[in-house]
XYZ file of C-alpha atoms in Angstrom:
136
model
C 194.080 77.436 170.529
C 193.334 79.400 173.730
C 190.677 81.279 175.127
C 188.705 84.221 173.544
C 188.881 87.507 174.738
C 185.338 87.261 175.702
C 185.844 83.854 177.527
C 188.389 86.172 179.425
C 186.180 89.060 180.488
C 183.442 86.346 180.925
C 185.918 84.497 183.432
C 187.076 87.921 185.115
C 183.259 89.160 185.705
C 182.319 85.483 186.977
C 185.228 85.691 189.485
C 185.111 89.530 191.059
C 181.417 88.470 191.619
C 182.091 84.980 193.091
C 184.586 87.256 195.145
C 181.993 89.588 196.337
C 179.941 86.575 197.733
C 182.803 85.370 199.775
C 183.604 82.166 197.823
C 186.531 80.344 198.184
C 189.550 78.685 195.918
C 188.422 80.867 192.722
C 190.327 79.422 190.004
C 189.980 79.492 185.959
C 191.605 77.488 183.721
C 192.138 77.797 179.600
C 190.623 74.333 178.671
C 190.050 75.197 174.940
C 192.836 72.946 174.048
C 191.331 70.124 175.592
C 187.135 70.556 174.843
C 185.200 71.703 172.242
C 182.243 72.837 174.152
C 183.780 75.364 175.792
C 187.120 78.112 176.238
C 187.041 77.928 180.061
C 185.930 77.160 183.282
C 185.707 79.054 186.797
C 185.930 76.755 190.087
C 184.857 78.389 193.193
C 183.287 76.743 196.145
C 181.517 77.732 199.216
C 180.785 76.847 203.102
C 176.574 75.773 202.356
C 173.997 75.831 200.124
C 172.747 79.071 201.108
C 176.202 80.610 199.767
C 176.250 78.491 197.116
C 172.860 79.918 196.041
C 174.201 83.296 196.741
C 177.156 82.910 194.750
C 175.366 82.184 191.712
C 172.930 84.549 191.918
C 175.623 87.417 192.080
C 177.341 85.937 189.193
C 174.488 85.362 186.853
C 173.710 89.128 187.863
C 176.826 90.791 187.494
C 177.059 88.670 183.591
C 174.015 89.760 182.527
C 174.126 93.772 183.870
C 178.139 93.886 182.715
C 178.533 91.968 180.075
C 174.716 91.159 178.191
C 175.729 87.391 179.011
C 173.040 84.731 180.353
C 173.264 81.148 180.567
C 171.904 79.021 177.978
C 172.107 76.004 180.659
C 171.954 75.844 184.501
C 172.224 72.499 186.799
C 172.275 71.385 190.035
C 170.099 74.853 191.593
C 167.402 72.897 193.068
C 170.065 71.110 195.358
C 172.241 73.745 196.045
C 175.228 72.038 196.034
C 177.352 72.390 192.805
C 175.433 74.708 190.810
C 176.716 74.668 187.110
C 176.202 77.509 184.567
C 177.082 77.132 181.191
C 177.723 80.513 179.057
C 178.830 78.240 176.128
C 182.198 80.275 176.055
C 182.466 79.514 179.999
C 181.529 77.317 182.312
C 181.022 77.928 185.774
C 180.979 75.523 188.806
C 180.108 76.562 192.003
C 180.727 73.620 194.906
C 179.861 73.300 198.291
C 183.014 72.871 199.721
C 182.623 69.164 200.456
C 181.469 68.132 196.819
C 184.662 70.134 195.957
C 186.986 68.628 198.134
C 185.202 64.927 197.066
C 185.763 65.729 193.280
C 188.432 67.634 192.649
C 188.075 69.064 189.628
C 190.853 70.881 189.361
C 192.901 67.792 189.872
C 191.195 67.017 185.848
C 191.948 70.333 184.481
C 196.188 70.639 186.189
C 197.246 70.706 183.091
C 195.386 73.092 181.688
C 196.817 76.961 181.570
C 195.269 78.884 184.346
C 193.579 81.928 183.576
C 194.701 85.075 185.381
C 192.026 86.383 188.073
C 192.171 90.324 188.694
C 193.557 90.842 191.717
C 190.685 92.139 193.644
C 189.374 88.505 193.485
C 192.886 87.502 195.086
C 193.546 90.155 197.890
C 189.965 89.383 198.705
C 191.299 85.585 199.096
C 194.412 86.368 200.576
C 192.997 88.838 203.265
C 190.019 86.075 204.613
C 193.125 83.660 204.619
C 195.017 85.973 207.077
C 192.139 86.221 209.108
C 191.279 82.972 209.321
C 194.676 81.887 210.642
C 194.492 84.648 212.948
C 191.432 83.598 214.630
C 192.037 79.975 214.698
């Protein structure tokens, strides 16, 4: 089994507007093969809570106004620090960069396929890498 289509656009929407927000190491992986519950998940993190917050604001927007899409779940908003939104077809987790680092979630999910990310959401990446090494 893999993803839906609409896990896809789901995914893609979830990432440009993670993107927008400045978040950092947006990745999606195809974990249909290994849960039930849902097709996919999108990983992003951020600096502090107040991005965090930011981040899933703009994503919860952007799903709803593009797609019709709202989450039937959300945890973790009062703290600010790993937000999760579950779309049933997706999952989304967005990490302060610390929790991130501490759990590693990606390090669960390897093995799963990763899910292609338009590449506005990785020239976005790419370009506040290059700056970053530039200025430090």
């Amino acid at each position: 089994m893999t993803a839906s289509e609409r896990a896809v656009q789901l995914i893609k929407v979830a990432a440009e507007a993670a993107a927008d927000k400045l978040a950092d190491d947006i990745l999606a992986y195809d974990v249909s093969d290994q849960l039930v519950i849902t097709d996919a998940f999108l990983l992003c993190s951020a600096t502090n809570d107040r991005q965090v917050r930011a981040i899933v604001d703009e994503i919860e927007d952007r799903l709803r106004i593009e797609v019709d899409a709202k989450p039937v779940r959300r945890e973790g908003e009062r703290e600010g620090r790993w937000v999760l939104l579950d779309y049933v077809d997706i999952v989304v987790h967005v990490q302060h960069e610390d929790d991130r680092t501490f759990y590693a979630l990606e390090r669960l999910w390897k093995d799963c396929p990763a899910i292609a990310l338009p590449d506005t959401v990785t020239q976005a990446a790419n370009q506040r890498a290059r700056r970053g090494a530039a200025g430090g």
